[in-house]
Amino acid sequence: MSAGDIRQRHPDGNSNLDEDVVSETKHERKTSGRWIGPFFTALVVSIIAMAVGFILMPSPVESEEFILPDPPELSGPYEPNDILKYAERLYSGKLQGPESIVVDGDHIYVGTADGWVNDIYKGEVRKLVRFGKEPCGGIENENTCGRPLGMRMDKNGFLIVADGYFGLFQVNVVTGDYVQLFSSSTSVNGKQVKLVNDLDFGSDGKIYFTHSSSKWNRNQFPMIFLEGVPNGRLLVYDPETKVVSELMDGLLFANGVQLTKDKSAVLVVETLKARVWRYDIKTRKAFIWTDNMPGFPDNIRYSKSTGTYWVGMAIIRQKGSSLIDVLAPKKWLRGQLAKVMTIKTILSFIKMFSTSGTTAMAVELNENGTAIRSIQDKTGEVIERVSEVESSNGVFYFGSFDGNYLGRLYTKRIPGFNNKNT
Ligand SMILES: *[C@@H]1O[C@H](CO)[C@@H](O)[C@H](O)[C@H]1NC(C)=O
């Protein structure tokens, strides 16, 4: 067909036949318009009504604003690197969420999402003890199953475990027998002790431990963030009197605990403020030891081989794209989001945070809390996330709150990686 043909046909377009078609189309449009109009009006009205209804619905939380400084530039000690790619994954698929690790001779102890404290011996994962009861495995069952989080070996060879739901336990690693030292159902200073998280020992055998919230359980943890009310604490258990007392309050997700090398102070991670406190045992005063970390810190552990403290980043903060940073000052929005937090949405929340392909990072701090180095996996290929760095004779083990393996890194394999003793 040529252009001429079209031009010639055009005048024919005004034939009677075509006119009928046109008027029919017009008619159709008119009829459909007759109901599309009201339909859209009804739709818009109901969307607005639903939105208004949703907004008027009371939020389960009265959210508070909290301020986070802009995340630090990824330079200096945070310079992107792929040192964690020298690591390897052990026991893939045999461990779900080994958050905390204790290495003791030939044994490695890890607590997992199925509620078990496991004893890994000669390459075999053995279930040692569980404080709750079946059903286990799903986050919805954690209230009755339990979730071992922080763990340490005391000087008498007992494994002391902080279970997120039940409290503190002293475990005989030979028999699996245990004694509950502190029950989470006990209030301290009139406030509930929820989400018992991590622990360490003072020189006198006292157990310094954190709980992340006075209101929310571990399987409700996004609520701590959405509410933004800092009511996590540092507590201390006295084995002589069996009394627990409060040392610090007002922490927004209190997490990792580590005594300083000289045992004069307790380092306490405040996850949602991306910082670490130093609580002086003698003066009972606390100050911020390290601030504005490049991620949300989880556990902190002293490493003898490097003579420094290592902090695992649960979630990386990136300028402009860190959801927690963006929502921190928006308390109204967080209050709205809290309305849709069911176990199901919490699970998708976790999935959202757990998507691999983001940077895994652990940060090394010197005795003054200054960051001096970081080890990273930029793409999360080998190590997806670090909840804890447990160091044993220059070998690092990495925990993860949701990975299904134990990470291991021989630091001597890393070119230029300085260990204190090498
Ligand atoms: C820590 O601070 C003290 C006091 O300012 C200083 O003497 C010491 O050298 C610092 N340590 C490091 C590793 O920088």
Short mmCIF file of C-alpha atoms in Angstrom, two decimals, residues 46-394:
data_model
loop_
_atom_site.label_atom_id
_atom_site.label_comp_id
_atom_site.label_asym_id
_atom_site.label_seq_id
_atom_site.Cartn_x
_atom_site.Cartn_y
_atom_site.Cartn_z
CA SER A 46 -13.01 2.73 49.70
CA ILE A 47 -9.22 3.02 49.38
CA ILE A 48 -9.36 6.33 51.21
CA ALA A 49 -11.74 4.83 53.78
CA MET A 50 -9.45 1.84 54.26
CA ALA A 51 -6.41 4.10 54.55
CA VAL A 52 -8.20 6.34 57.05
CA GLY A 53 -9.45 3.27 58.90
CA PHE A 54 -5.94 1.84 58.94
CA ILE A 55 -4.45 5.08 60.17
CA LEU A 56 -7.14 5.44 62.86
CA MET A 57 -6.54 1.87 63.98
CA PRO A 58 -4.51 2.05 67.17
CA SER A 59 -0.87 1.06 66.73
CA PRO A 60 0.42 -1.59 69.11
CA VAL A 61 3.28 0.77 69.89
CA GLU A 62 3.79 4.39 70.77
CA SER A 63 6.82 4.96 68.61
CA GLU A 64 9.67 7.20 69.61
CA GLU A 65 12.04 8.97 67.29
CA PHE A 66 15.67 8.03 67.45
CA ILE A 67 18.58 9.64 65.73
CA LEU A 68 21.35 7.89 63.89
CA PRO A 69 24.22 9.87 62.43
CA ASP A 70 24.98 9.39 58.73
CA PRO A 71 26.77 6.07 58.31
CA PRO A 72 30.56 6.41 58.02
CA GLU A 73 32.26 6.42 54.64
CA LEU A 74 33.59 3.05 53.58
CA SER A 75 37.20 4.19 53.73
CA GLY A 76 40.10 3.91 56.16
CA PRO A 77 39.41 0.90 58.39
CA TYR A 78 36.20 0.25 56.48
CA GLU A 79 37.85 0.28 53.03
CA PRO A 80 36.03 -2.37 50.96
CA ASN A 81 37.92 -5.67 50.90
CA ASP A 82 37.25 -9.32 50.36
CA ILE A 83 39.29 -10.81 53.19
CA LEU A 84 36.30 -12.88 54.32
CA LYS A 85 36.48 -14.72 51.01
CA TYR A 86 39.50 -16.53 52.49
CA ALA A 87 37.02 -18.13 54.87
CA GLU A 88 35.26 -21.42 54.36
CA ARG A 89 31.90 -22.78 55.31
CA LEU A 90 31.77 -25.72 57.70
CA TYR A 91 28.82 -28.03 58.42
CA SER A 92 26.71 -26.47 55.67
CA GLY A 93 23.07 -27.38 56.14
CA LYS A 94 23.72 -28.97 59.52
CA LEU A 95 23.49 -25.81 61.61
CA GLN A 96 20.72 -23.23 61.37
CA GLY A 97 21.61 -19.80 62.73
CA PRO A 98 24.69 -20.55 64.88
CA GLU A 99 24.70 -17.11 66.47
CA SER A 100 27.29 -17.58 69.20
CA ILE A 101 30.31 -19.87 69.33
CA VAL A 102 32.58 -21.23 72.04
CA VAL A 103 35.78 -23.02 71.08
CA ASP A 104 37.16 -25.22 73.85
CA GLY A 105 39.97 -27.56 72.86
CA ASP A 106 38.61 -30.03 70.31
CA HIS A 107 35.03 -28.97 70.97
CA ILE A 108 33.07 -26.18 69.33
CA TYR A 109 29.77 -25.26 70.96
CA VAL A 110 27.09 -23.43 69.01
CA GLY A 111 23.47 -22.57 69.75
CA THR A 112 21.05 -22.94 66.86
CA ALA A 113 17.54 -21.94 65.75
CA ASP A 114 16.12 -25.35 66.68
CA GLY A 115 16.77 -24.50 70.33
CA TRP A 116 19.75 -26.83 70.71
CA VAL A 117 23.16 -26.13 72.10
CA ASN A 118 25.34 -28.30 69.87
CA ASP A 119 28.70 -29.85 70.63
CA ILE A 120 30.78 -30.20 67.49
CA TYR A 121 33.43 -32.81 68.08
CA LYS A 122 35.71 -34.47 65.52
CA GLY A 123 33.65 -33.11 62.67
CA GLU A 124 30.36 -34.36 64.03
CA VAL A 125 27.49 -32.11 65.15
CA ARG A 126 25.94 -33.52 68.33
CA LYS A 127 22.92 -32.16 70.14
CA LEU A 128 23.92 -31.41 73.72
CA VAL A 129 21.06 -29.65 75.48
CA ARG A 130 17.83 -27.81 74.83
CA PHE A 131 16.00 -25.76 77.47
CA GLY A 132 12.52 -25.75 75.91
CA LYS A 133 10.29 -28.36 74.38
CA GLU A 134 8.92 -29.36 70.96
CA PRO A 135 7.67 -28.13 68.57
CA CYS A 136 10.88 -26.47 67.46
CA GLY A 137 12.35 -25.08 64.29
CA GLY A 138 10.01 -22.23 63.37
CA ILE A 139 10.34 -18.72 64.73
CA GLU A 140 6.70 -18.98 65.90
CA ASN A 141 7.69 -21.83 68.25
CA GLU A 142 10.61 -20.08 69.87
CA ASN A 143 8.60 -19.02 72.94
CA THR A 144 8.35 -22.63 74.09
CA CYS A 145 11.38 -24.09 72.31
CA GLY A 146 13.93 -21.47 73.33
CA ARG A 147 16.78 -19.91 71.41
CA PRO A 148 20.35 -20.08 72.74
CA LEU A 149 22.11 -16.82 71.86
CA GLY A 150 25.23 -15.83 73.82
CA MET A 151 27.54 -18.50 75.23
CA ARG A 152 30.80 -18.58 77.23
CA MET A 153 32.88 -21.23 78.97
CA ASP A 154 33.48 -20.38 82.63
CA LYS A 155 36.70 -21.12 84.49
CA ASN A 156 35.24 -24.31 85.98
CA GLY A 157 34.49 -25.75 82.53
CA PHE A 158 30.75 -25.12 82.61
CA LEU A 159 29.15 -23.65 79.52
CA ILE A 160 27.04 -20.64 80.47
CA VAL A 161 24.28 -20.01 77.97
CA ALA A 162 22.01 -17.00 77.53
CA ASP A 163 18.77 -18.33 76.10
CA GLY A 164 16.74 -15.55 74.49
CA TYR A 165 13.49 -16.79 76.05
CA PHE A 166 14.38 -18.53 79.29
CA GLY A 167 17.37 -16.80 80.86
CA LEU A 168 20.80 -17.97 82.00
CA PHE A 169 21.86 -21.61 82.24
CA GLN A 170 24.90 -23.44 83.51
CA VAL A 171 25.51 -26.53 81.39
CA ASN A 172 27.66 -29.54 82.16
CA VAL A 173 29.03 -30.26 78.68
CA VAL A 174 29.88 -33.87 79.55
CA THR A 175 26.44 -34.95 80.71
CA GLY A 176 24.21 -32.27 79.19
CA ASP A 177 22.73 -31.62 82.64
CA TYR A 178 21.94 -28.03 83.37
CA VAL A 179 20.98 -25.62 86.13
CA GLN A 180 18.95 -22.49 85.48
CA LEU A 181 20.81 -19.61 87.09
CA PHE A 182 18.32 -16.92 86.20
CA SER A 183 14.81 -17.22 84.82
CA SER A 184 13.52 -14.62 82.36
CA SER A 185 10.14 -14.79 84.07
CA THR A 186 11.72 -12.94 87.01
CA SER A 187 11.39 -9.16 86.86
CA VAL A 188 14.41 -7.03 87.69
CA ASN A 189 13.79 -3.57 89.12
CA GLY A 190 10.12 -3.96 88.26
CA LYS A 191 10.78 -4.52 84.57
CA GLN A 192 10.55 -7.67 82.49
CA VAL A 193 13.70 -9.33 81.21
CA LYS A 194 12.98 -10.18 77.57
CA LEU A 195 15.41 -11.29 74.92
CA VAL A 196 18.35 -12.30 77.10
CA ASN A 197 21.15 -11.94 74.61
CA ASP A 198 24.79 -12.25 75.66
CA LEU A 199 27.09 -12.60 78.67
CA ASP A 200 30.62 -12.47 80.01
CA PHE A 201 32.32 -13.04 83.37
CA GLY A 202 33.90 -10.54 85.71
CA SER A 203 37.15 -11.39 87.50
CA ASP A 204 35.08 -12.27 90.58
CA GLY A 205 32.87 -14.73 88.66
CA LYS A 206 29.89 -12.38 88.37
CA ILE A 207 27.97 -12.81 85.12
CA TYR A 208 27.36 -9.61 83.22
CA PHE A 209 24.54 -10.06 80.72
CA THR A 210 22.24 -8.12 78.46
CA HIS A 211 18.61 -8.38 77.53
CA SER A 212 17.51 -6.47 74.45
CA SER A 213 14.02 -5.41 75.52
CA SER A 214 11.70 -5.15 78.52
CA LYS A 215 8.68 -5.68 76.31
CA TRP A 216 9.31 -7.78 73.22
CA ASN A 217 10.38 -11.34 72.66
CA ARG A 218 13.01 -12.32 70.15
CA ASN A 219 10.43 -13.42 67.58
CA GLN A 220 8.93 -9.94 67.78
CA PHE A 221 12.28 -8.20 67.39
CA PRO A 222 11.25 -5.84 64.53
CA MET A 223 8.89 -4.26 67.07
CA ILE A 224 11.86 -3.07 69.12
CA PHE A 225 12.96 -1.10 66.09
CA LEU A 226 9.47 0.03 65.05
CA GLU A 227 8.72 1.23 68.58
CA GLY A 228 12.16 2.74 69.09
CA VAL A 229 11.77 2.83 72.87
CA PRO A 230 15.13 2.03 74.48
CA ASN A 231 14.49 -0.39 77.32
CA GLY A 232 17.27 -2.93 76.91
CA ARG A 233 19.62 -3.34 79.87
CA LEU A 234 22.91 -4.55 81.25
CA LEU A 235 22.35 -6.75 84.29
CA VAL A 236 24.66 -8.64 86.59
CA TYR A 237 24.20 -12.03 88.25
CA ASP A 238 26.02 -12.64 91.51
CA PRO A 239 26.71 -16.38 91.89
CA GLU A 240 27.18 -15.96 95.66
CA THR A 241 23.79 -14.44 96.36
CA LYS A 242 22.04 -15.57 93.14
CA VAL A 243 20.69 -12.03 92.92
CA VAL A 244 20.40 -10.17 89.62
CA SER A 245 20.72 -6.40 89.60
CA GLU A 246 20.53 -3.66 87.02
CA LEU A 247 23.61 -1.75 85.88
CA MET A 248 22.45 0.09 82.75
CA ASP A 249 18.99 0.84 81.36
CA GLY A 250 17.77 2.74 78.29
CA LEU A 251 19.60 0.75 75.62
CA LEU A 252 17.97 0.35 72.22
CA PHE A 253 18.52 -3.36 71.64
CA ALA A 254 21.27 -4.23 74.10
CA ASN A 255 23.29 -7.05 72.59
CA GLY A 256 26.91 -8.29 72.80
CA VAL A 257 28.85 -8.22 76.10
CA GLN A 258 32.62 -8.37 76.59
CA LEU A 259 34.78 -7.58 79.61
CA THR A 260 37.80 -5.43 78.79
CA LYS A 261 41.13 -7.23 78.83
CA ASP A 262 41.93 -5.86 82.32
CA LYS A 263 38.39 -6.78 83.49
CA SER A 264 37.80 -3.25 84.79
CA ALA A 265 34.92 -2.49 82.47
CA VAL A 266 32.11 -4.12 80.49
CA LEU A 267 31.73 -3.37 76.79
CA VAL A 268 28.06 -3.40 75.83
CA VAL A 269 26.76 -3.33 72.29
CA GLU A 270 23.69 -1.18 71.61
CA THR A 271 22.67 -2.58 68.24
CA LEU A 272 20.07 -0.12 66.97
CA LYS A 273 22.23 2.87 67.87
CA ALA A 274 25.17 1.30 66.00
CA ARG A 275 27.47 1.80 68.99
CA VAL A 276 29.26 0.22 71.94
CA TRP A 277 29.27 1.43 75.55
CA ARG A 278 31.99 1.02 78.13
CA TYR A 279 30.61 0.47 81.63
CA ASP A 280 33.22 0.97 84.32
CA ILE A 281 32.68 -1.57 87.09
CA LYS A 282 34.29 0.45 89.89
CA THR A 283 32.78 3.88 89.19
CA ARG A 284 29.48 2.44 87.81
CA LYS A 285 29.65 5.00 85.03
CA ALA A 286 29.18 4.34 81.34
CA PHE A 287 30.34 6.24 78.29
CA ILE A 288 30.14 5.63 74.58
CA TRP A 289 33.22 3.67 73.63
CA THR A 290 32.68 3.53 69.88
CA ASP A 291 30.01 5.33 67.91
CA ASN A 292 28.44 5.23 64.47
CA MET A 293 29.61 1.82 63.31
CA PRO A 294 29.25 0.92 59.61
CA GLY A 295 26.58 -1.62 60.46
CA PHE A 296 24.29 -2.72 63.29
CA PRO A 297 26.65 -4.50 65.68
CA ASP A 298 25.82 -7.87 67.20
CA ASN A 299 28.29 -9.71 69.46
CA ILE A 300 31.70 -8.47 70.58
CA ARG A 301 34.60 -10.77 71.44
CA TYR A 302 38.17 -10.21 72.57
CA SER A 303 40.78 -11.89 70.39
CA LYS A 304 44.01 -12.95 72.11
CA SER A 305 45.82 -13.45 68.81
CA THR A 306 45.23 -9.87 67.69
CA GLY A 307 44.95 -8.29 71.16
CA THR A 308 41.84 -6.47 69.98
CA TYR A 309 38.05 -6.65 70.03
CA TRP A 310 36.03 -7.92 67.09
CA VAL A 311 32.44 -6.92 66.46
CA GLY A 312 30.18 -8.67 63.97
CA MET A 313 27.80 -6.55 61.92
CA ALA A 314 24.32 -8.09 61.84
CA ILE A 315 23.17 -5.73 59.09
CA ILE A 316 25.30 -3.32 57.05
CA ARG A 317 24.42 0.37 56.98
CA GLN A 318 24.76 2.00 53.61
CA LYS A 319 24.21 5.67 52.98
CA GLY A 320 20.67 6.33 51.80
CA SER A 321 19.70 2.69 51.48
CA SER A 322 19.78 1.45 55.04
CA LEU A 323 16.12 0.93 55.90
CA ILE A 324 16.71 1.24 59.63
CA ASP A 325 18.61 4.53 59.20
CA VAL A 326 15.93 5.94 56.91
CA LEU A 327 13.05 5.00 59.24
CA ALA A 328 14.75 5.91 62.53
CA PRO A 329 13.51 9.54 62.65
CA LYS A 330 10.10 8.65 61.12
CA LYS A 331 8.23 7.52 64.20
CA TRP A 332 4.75 7.93 62.67
CA LEU A 333 5.61 5.65 59.77
CA ARG A 334 7.14 3.10 62.12
CA GLY A 335 3.97 3.19 64.20
CA GLN A 336 1.94 2.42 61.06
CA LEU A 337 4.27 -0.43 60.05
CA ALA A 338 3.92 -1.93 63.51
CA LYS A 339 0.24 -2.56 62.79
CA VAL A 340 1.05 -5.16 60.15
CA MET A 341 3.71 -7.02 62.14
CA THR A 342 2.49 -10.58 62.45
CA ILE A 343 4.77 -13.60 62.61
CA LYS A 344 4.28 -13.91 58.85
CA THR A 345 5.27 -10.35 58.06
CA ILE A 346 8.12 -10.62 60.51
CA LEU A 347 9.35 -13.59 58.52
CA SER A 348 9.28 -11.62 55.28
CA PHE A 349 10.99 -8.78 57.15
CA ILE A 350 13.77 -11.16 58.10
CA LYS A 351 13.97 -12.49 54.53
CA MET A 352 14.28 -8.94 53.31
CA PHE A 353 17.26 -8.39 55.61
CA SER A 354 18.67 -11.79 54.82
CA THR A 355 18.96 -11.48 51.06
CA SER A 356 22.51 -12.37 50.21
CA GLY A 357 24.53 -10.18 47.92
CA THR A 358 25.09 -7.54 50.56
CA THR A 359 28.34 -6.97 52.36
CA ALA A 360 29.32 -9.06 55.35
CA MET A 361 31.61 -7.27 57.80
CA ALA A 362 33.38 -7.63 61.11
CA VAL A 363 35.15 -4.64 62.65
CA GLU A 364 38.29 -4.72 64.76
CA LEU A 365 38.50 -2.22 67.62
CA ASN A 366 41.59 -1.35 69.64
CA GLU A 367 41.68 -0.91 73.42
CA ASN A 368 40.25 2.60 73.06
CA GLY A 369 37.33 1.57 70.89
CA THR A 370 38.88 2.95 67.72
CA ALA A 371 38.16 0.97 64.56
CA ILE A 372 41.46 -0.13 63.06
CA ARG A 373 40.48 -2.72 60.46
CA SER A 374 37.55 -4.57 58.99
CA ILE A 375 37.22 -7.86 57.23
CA GLN A 376 34.52 -8.08 54.59
CA ASP A 377 32.88 -10.17 51.96
CA LYS A 378 31.56 -7.53 49.57
CA THR A 379 29.08 -9.85 47.90
CA GLY A 380 28.32 -12.19 50.79
CA GLU A 381 29.38 -15.14 48.67
CA VAL A 382 31.29 -17.04 51.34
CA ILE A 383 30.21 -15.27 54.51
CA GLU A 384 26.79 -13.62 54.27
CA ARG A 385 26.72 -11.92 57.64
CA VAL A 386 28.67 -11.98 60.90
CA SER A 387 26.97 -12.17 64.29
CA GLU A 388 30.17 -12.99 66.16
CA VAL A 389 33.89 -13.48 65.65
CA GLU A 390 35.26 -16.16 67.96
CA SER A 391 39.03 -16.31 67.82
CA SER A 392 41.13 -19.29 68.82
CA ASN A 393 44.88 -19.35 68.14
CA GLY A 394 44.61 -17.20 65.05
#
